[in-house]
């Protein structure tokens, strides 16, 4: 199997007339998206960005405590991987993917009560550590999940949920169900044992597990070249004889195309795959690391990493393809701005209102009772 398989066959993959036709006239998953789909994708990217911006501002106002893990500059990965999933698919996001918890199945309607995704209010309550949080205030950025919604609870040890995802996918296989499980991991987690143990298990049993590697170039203060010996982290797939795709993590449609290629393959029972989404961490590991990160990363590197804002990249595509006019594209423009520079007027009103409601719900919610700390630690009758 060619480990660099993509939705468009490479020269080495072209062996039949069908391959030649597919290469000459590639049918990309994005071609099936309607204008309404494109506008909804843009709206969800705005939502993911505004959620991040709003939390940063709330922290500066003194209304939010604890470490904040920004997902800014990585929104295209979340929306691009989630948009094409079915409601009965499962995901396992991590602490930098907080918007993923409410973006799951959002395509079925932001206010749809049957939607298989968390509400923004639930995710805000988790971050604020309130009694209404899915994690019952035992943590704020991790240990959040829901079996009924198909979300594997996240942990602090990235890649630890891959073996759990294998368990979910193995259940799918036993029931002849064609659901898939997406796991999200940083590039640093690919050096951990559970990453390889999980992938080995998934490959041996052809499990429908898709491992999304968010390669933002830094695992806390360690650069990617000290985490992985190959140029592409996706090359980890070679050891398991599964596809390893590389996606432009700033381009939501490239992420979408490659995700859907892996999803379709997994639904056919052809097994797991890796999608490495190359991006750049805009700030420190957490906001406690922001100033330090400005010292262990050069100013030039940071500017280069932030230069291709995913909102700007997508808008360029939409304008070039006649989906948005230039005037419409300029109406809301948070791209290229630091969180403290943007205002509510840089985002669509419905996006601002949706997050505002979630934040106010969290702030108004009560703190947990002290005895909550002793509940659900062990199995209870």
Coordinates of C-alpha atoms in Angstrom, one line a residue:
X1 CA 0.0 0.0 0.0
X2 CA 1.3 3.4 -0.9
X3 CA 1.6 5.3 2.4
X4 CA 1.2 8.7 0.7
X5 CA -2.2 7.7 -0.7
X6 CA -4.4 10.8 -1.2
X7 CA -7.8 11.5 -2.6
X8 CA -6.0 12.3 -5.9
X9 CA -3.8 9.3 -7.0
X10 CA -0.1 9.9 -7.2
X11 CA 1.9 8.9 -10.4
X12 CA 2.9 5.7 -8.6
X13 CA -0.8 4.9 -7.9
X14 CA -2.0 5.3 -11.5
X15 CA -2.2 1.7 -12.8
X16 CA -5.6 1.5 -14.6
X17 CA -7.6 3.6 -17.0
X18 CA -9.9 4.3 -14.1
X19 CA -6.9 5.6 -12.1
X20 CA -6.0 7.9 -15.1
X21 CA -9.5 9.3 -15.3
X22 CA -9.6 9.9 -11.5
X23 CA -6.3 11.7 -11.7
X24 CA -7.3 13.8 -14.7
X25 CA -10.7 14.7 -13.3
X26 CA -10.5 14.2 -9.6
X27 CA -13.8 13.9 -7.8
X28 CA -13.2 15.6 -4.5
X29 CA -15.6 15.2 -1.6
X30 CA -15.8 19.1 -1.6
X31 CA -17.5 19.0 -5.0
X32 CA -20.6 17.6 -3.4
X33 CA -21.0 20.5 -1.0
X34 CA -23.7 23.0 -1.7
X35 CA -23.5 26.8 -1.3
X36 CA -25.5 26.4 1.9
X37 CA -22.9 23.9 3.1
X38 CA -20.0 26.3 2.4
X39 CA -21.8 29.1 4.2
X40 CA -22.4 26.8 7.2
X41 CA -18.8 25.7 7.3
X42 CA -17.7 29.3 7.3
X43 CA -20.2 30.1 10.1
X44 CA -18.8 27.2 12.2
X45 CA -15.3 28.4 11.7
X46 CA -16.4 31.8 13.0
X47 CA -18.1 30.1 15.9
X48 CA -14.9 28.1 16.9
X49 CA -12.8 31.3 16.7
X50 CA -15.3 33.4 18.6
X51 CA -15.6 30.8 21.4
X52 CA -11.8 31.0 21.8
X53 CA -11.8 34.8 21.7
X54 CA -14.6 35.2 24.1
X55 CA -12.9 32.9 26.7
X56 CA -9.6 34.9 26.4
X57 CA -11.5 38.1 27.0
X58 CA -13.5 36.6 30.0
X59 CA -10.2 35.5 31.5
X60 CA -8.8 39.1 31.1
X61 CA -11.9 40.5 32.7
X62 CA -11.4 38.2 35.8
X63 CA -14.6 36.2 35.1
X64 CA -12.7 32.9 34.3
X65 CA -10.1 31.2 36.3
X66 CA -7.6 28.4 35.5
X67 CA -5.4 27.7 32.5
X68 CA -6.8 28.4 29.1
X69 CA -5.8 26.3 26.1
X70 CA -6.4 28.3 22.9
X71 CA -7.4 26.6 19.7
X72 CA -6.9 29.7 17.6
X73 CA -5.5 29.1 14.2
X74 CA -6.5 25.4 14.3
X75 CA -10.3 25.9 13.6
X76 CA -10.1 24.5 10.1
X77 CA -9.0 21.1 11.5
X78 CA -12.0 20.9 13.8
X79 CA -14.6 21.9 11.3
X80 CA -13.1 20.1 8.4
X81 CA -12.9 16.8 10.2
X82 CA -16.4 17.0 11.9
X83 CA -18.6 18.5 9.1
X84 CA -19.0 15.3 7.1
X85 CA -19.6 12.9 10.0
X86 CA -22.9 11.2 10.7
X87 CA -24.7 11.8 14.0
X88 CA -24.0 8.2 15.1
X89 CA -20.2 8.5 14.6
X90 CA -18.0 8.9 17.6
X91 CA -15.2 11.3 18.4
X92 CA -12.5 11.8 21.1
X93 CA -11.3 15.4 21.2
X94 CA -8.6 16.7 23.6
X95 CA -8.2 19.9 25.6
X96 CA -7.2 22.1 22.6
X97 CA -10.3 21.0 20.7
X98 CA -13.0 22.3 23.1
X99 CA -15.2 23.6 20.2
X100 CA -15.3 20.1 18.8
X101 CA -17.6 19.1 21.7
X102 CA -20.3 21.4 20.5
X103 CA -19.5 21.3 16.7
X104 CA -20.2 17.6 16.6
X105 CA -23.4 17.1 14.6
X106 CA -24.0 20.8 14.4
X107 CA -24.8 20.4 10.8
X108 CA -28.1 18.9 11.8
X109 CA -29.1 22.3 13.3
X110 CA -27.6 24.5 16.0
X111 CA -30.7 24.3 18.1
X112 CA -31.9 20.8 17.1
X113 CA -32.7 19.0 20.4
X114 CA -32.0 15.7 18.8
X115 CA -28.4 16.7 17.8
X116 CA -25.7 14.3 18.9
X117 CA -23.3 17.0 20.3
X118 CA -22.9 19.0 23.4
X119 CA -24.4 22.5 23.8
X120 CA -22.2 25.5 24.0
X121 CA -23.6 26.0 27.5
X122 CA -22.4 22.6 28.6
X123 CA -18.9 23.2 27.3
X124 CA -18.8 26.6 29.0
X125 CA -20.0 25.1 32.3
X126 CA -17.2 22.6 32.0
X127 CA -14.6 25.3 31.5
X128 CA -16.0 27.3 34.4
X129 CA -16.0 24.2 36.7
X130 CA -19.7 24.5 37.5
X131 CA -22.1 21.9 38.9
X132 CA -23.9 21.9 35.5
X133 CA -20.8 20.7 33.7
X134 CA -20.7 17.2 32.0
X135 CA -17.6 16.4 34.1
X136 CA -19.4 17.5 37.3
X137 CA -16.7 20.1 37.9
X138 CA -13.9 17.6 38.6
X139 CA -11.9 19.1 35.8
X140 CA -12.3 22.0 33.4
X141 CA -10.5 21.3 30.1
X142 CA -10.3 17.4 30.3
X143 CA -12.5 14.5 31.4
X144 CA -15.5 15.7 29.4
X145 CA -17.5 13.2 27.4
X146 CA -20.8 11.6 26.8
X147 CA -21.7 8.0 25.8
X148 CA -25.2 8.9 24.5
X149 CA -23.7 11.7 22.3
X150 CA -20.8 9.5 21.1
X151 CA -18.0 11.5 22.7
X152 CA -15.2 9.6 24.4
X153 CA -14.1 11.5 27.6
X154 CA -10.7 13.2 27.1
X155 CA -7.7 12.8 29.4
X156 CA -4.6 14.8 30.0
X157 CA -2.4 12.1 28.4
X158 CA -3.0 12.5 24.7
X159 CA -3.2 9.3 22.6
X160 CA -4.6 7.5 25.6
X161 CA -8.0 7.5 24.0
X162 CA -6.9 5.7 20.9
X163 CA -7.2 2.2 22.6
X164 CA -10.6 3.3 23.9
X165 CA -11.6 4.3 20.3
X166 CA -10.5 0.9 19.2
X167 CA -12.9 -0.6 21.7
X168 CA -15.8 1.5 20.3
X169 CA -14.9 0.6 16.7
X170 CA -14.5 -3.1 17.6
X171 CA -18.1 -3.0 19.0
X172 CA -19.2 -1.5 15.7
X173 CA -17.5 -4.3 13.9
X174 CA -19.2 -7.0 16.0
X175 CA -22.6 -5.4 15.3
X176 CA -21.9 -4.9 11.6
X177 CA -22.4 -1.2 12.1
X178 CA -20.5 1.1 9.7
X179 CA -19.9 3.9 12.1
X180 CA -16.4 5.5 12.5
X181 CA -14.4 6.9 15.4
X182 CA -12.2 10.0 15.0
X183 CA -9.5 10.5 17.6
X184 CA -7.6 13.8 18.0
X185 CA -4.0 13.9 19.1
X186 CA -1.1 16.3 19.0
X187 CA 2.1 15.4 17.1
X188 CA 4.0 14.9 20.3
X189 CA 1.5 12.1 21.4
X190 CA 2.7 10.0 18.4
X191 CA 5.8 9.2 20.4
X192 CA 3.8 7.6 23.2
X193 CA 3.3 3.9 23.7
X194 CA -0.5 3.9 23.7
X195 CA -0.5 5.7 20.3
X196 CA 1.4 2.7 18.7
X197 CA -0.4 0.0 20.7
X198 CA -3.8 1.5 19.7
X199 CA -2.8 1.8 16.0
X200 CA -1.4 -1.8 16.0
X201 CA -4.7 -3.1 17.4
X202 CA -6.8 -1.1 14.9
X203 CA -4.7 -2.2 11.9
X204 CA -4.7 -5.9 12.8
X205 CA -8.5 -5.9 13.2
X206 CA -9.3 -3.4 10.4
X207 CA -11.1 -1.1 12.8
X208 CA -12.9 2.0 11.7
X209 CA -10.6 4.3 13.6
X210 CA -9.3 7.6 12.1
X211 CA -6.4 9.2 13.9
X212 CA -6.3 12.9 13.4
X213 CA -2.8 14.3 14.3
X214 CA -2.9 18.1 14.9
X215 CA 0.7 18.9 14.1
X216 CA 1.0 22.4 15.5
X217 CA 4.8 22.0 15.5
X218 CA 5.2 22.2 19.3
X219 CA 4.4 19.7 22.1
X220 CA 4.5 22.2 25.0
X221 CA 8.1 23.4 24.6
X222 CA 9.4 20.6 22.4
X223 CA 9.7 21.2 18.6
X224 CA 8.4 18.6 16.2
X225 CA 11.9 17.6 15.0
X226 CA 12.7 16.4 18.5
X227 CA 9.4 14.4 18.7
X228 CA 9.5 12.5 15.4
X229 CA 12.4 11.3 13.2
X230 CA 10.6 11.6 9.9
X231 CA 9.6 14.8 7.9
X232 CA 5.9 13.9 8.1
X233 CA 4.4 12.5 11.2
X234 CA 1.9 10.7 9.0
X235 CA 4.8 8.4 8.1
X236 CA 4.1 6.6 11.4
X237 CA 1.4 4.8 9.4
X238 CA 4.1 2.8 7.5
X239 CA 4.7 0.6 10.5
X240 CA 1.1 -0.5 10.4
X241 CA 0.5 -0.8 6.6
X242 CA -2.3 1.8 6.7
X243 CA -2.7 5.1 4.8
X244 CA -1.0 8.2 6.2
X245 CA -2.3 11.3 4.7
X246 CA -1.0 14.9 5.1
X247 CA -3.5 17.7 5.0
X248 CA -3.1 21.5 5.0
X249 CA -4.5 22.2 8.5
X250 CA -5.1 25.9 7.5
X251 CA -7.4 24.8 4.6
X252 CA -10.7 23.5 5.8
X253 CA -11.6 21.9 2.4
X254 CA -8.3 20.0 2.2
X255 CA -9.0 18.7 5.7
X256 CA -12.5 17.8 4.7
X257 CA -11.5 16.0 1.5
X258 CA -9.0 13.8 3.3
X259 CA -11.2 13.1 6.2
X260 CA -14.0 12.0 4.0
X261 CA -11.6 9.8 2.0
X262 CA -10.7 8.0 5.2
X263 CA -14.3 7.9 6.5
X264 CA -15.5 6.3 3.3
X265 CA -12.7 3.8 3.4
X266 CA -13.4 2.9 7.1
X267 CA -17.1 2.5 6.5
X268 CA -16.3 -0.1 3.8
X269 CA -14.4 -2.1 6.5
X270 CA -10.9 -1.3 5.1
X271 CA -9.5 -0.3 8.4
X272 CA -7.8 2.7 10.1
X273 CA -5.8 5.6 8.8
X274 CA -3.9 8.6 10.0
X275 CA -4.5 12.2 8.9
X276 CA -1.7 14.6 9.8
X277 CA -3.0 18.2 9.7
X278 CA -0.1 20.6 9.6
X279 CA -0.8 23.8 11.4
X280 CA 0.8 26.2 14.0
X281 CA 0.0 26.8 17.6
X282 CA -0.8 30.5 17.8
X283 CA 0.1 31.0 21.5
X284 CA 1.7 29.1 24.3
X285 CA 0.8 25.6 25.4
X286 CA -1.7 27.2 27.7
X287 CA -2.0 30.9 28.6
X288 CA 0.4 30.3 31.5
X289 CA 3.0 29.5 28.8
X290 CA 2.4 32.5 26.5
X291 CA 5.3 34.7 27.6
X292 CA 7.7 31.7 27.8
X293 CA 6.6 30.6 24.3
X294 CA 7.6 34.0 23.0
X295 CA 11.2 33.2 24.1
X296 CA 11.6 29.6 23.0
X297 CA 10.0 30.4 19.6
X298 CA 11.4 33.2 17.4
X299 CA 9.3 36.2 16.4
X300 CA 9.8 35.3 12.8
X301 CA 8.6 31.8 13.3
X302 CA 5.5 32.9 15.1
X303 CA 4.6 35.5 12.5
X304 CA 5.1 32.9 9.7
X305 CA 2.9 30.3 11.6
X306 CA 0.1 32.8 12.0
X307 CA 0.3 34.2 8.5
X308 CA -2.2 31.8 6.9
X309 CA -5.3 32.4 8.9
X310 CA -7.8 29.6 8.2
X311 CA -10.7 32.1 7.9
X312 CA -8.8 34.1 5.3
X313 CA -7.8 30.9 3.4
X314 CA -11.4 29.8 3.2
X315 CA -12.7 33.2 2.2
X316 CA -10.3 33.3 -0.7
X317 CA -11.7 30.0 -2.0
X318 CA -15.3 31.2 -1.5
X319 CA -14.7 34.4 -3.4
X320 CA -12.7 32.8 -6.2
X321 CA -15.5 30.3 -6.7
X322 CA -18.3 32.8 -6.7
X323 CA -19.8 31.6 -3.4
X324 CA -19.2 34.9 -1.6
X325 CA -18.8 38.4 -3.1
X326 CA -15.8 40.4 -2.0
X327 CA -18.1 42.7 -0.2
X328 CA -19.7 39.8 1.7
X329 CA -16.3 38.4 2.6
X330 CA -15.3 41.6 4.2
X331 CA -18.5 42.0 6.3
X332 CA -17.0 40.0 9.2
X333 CA -13.2 39.9 9.4
X334 CA -11.5 38.6 12.6
X335 CA -8.8 36.9 10.5
X336 CA -5.2 38.0 11.2
X337 CA -6.2 39.8 14.5
X338 CA -5.1 38.9 18.0
X339 CA -7.9 37.9 20.3
X340 CA -7.6 41.1 22.3
X341 CA -7.9 43.2 19.0
X342 CA -11.1 41.7 17.7
X343 CA -14.6 42.9 18.7
X344 CA -18.0 41.4 18.6
X345 CA -18.6 43.3 15.3
X346 CA -16.0 41.2 13.6
X347 CA -18.3 38.1 13.9
X348 CA -21.8 37.3 12.7
X349 CA -24.4 38.3 15.3
X350 CA -25.8 34.8 15.7
X351 CA -22.3 33.5 16.5
X352 CA -21.8 36.2 19.2
X353 CA -25.3 35.5 20.7
X354 CA -24.8 31.7 20.8
X355 CA -21.5 32.0 22.7
X356 CA -22.9 34.8 24.9
X357 CA -25.7 32.6 26.1
X358 CA -23.3 29.7 26.9
X359 CA -21.0 32.0 28.9
X360 CA -23.8 33.6 30.8
X361 CA -25.3 30.1 31.6
X362 CA -21.9 29.0 33.0
X363 CA -21.4 32.1 35.1
X364 CA -24.9 31.9 36.5
X365 CA -24.6 28.1 37.3
X366 CA -23.8 27.1 40.9
X367 CA -20.5 25.7 42.1
X368 CA -20.7 22.0 43.1
X369 CA -21.3 21.0 46.7
X370 CA -18.2 20.0 48.6
X371 CA -19.3 16.3 48.8
X372 CA -19.3 16.1 45.0
X373 CA -15.5 15.6 45.2
X374 CA -16.1 12.2 46.7
X375 CA -18.7 11.1 44.2
X376 CA -18.1 8.9 41.1
X377 CA -14.5 8.3 42.1
X378 CA -15.2 4.6 42.5
X379 CA -18.0 2.4 41.1
X380 CA -21.1 3.2 43.2
X381 CA -24.2 1.0 43.7

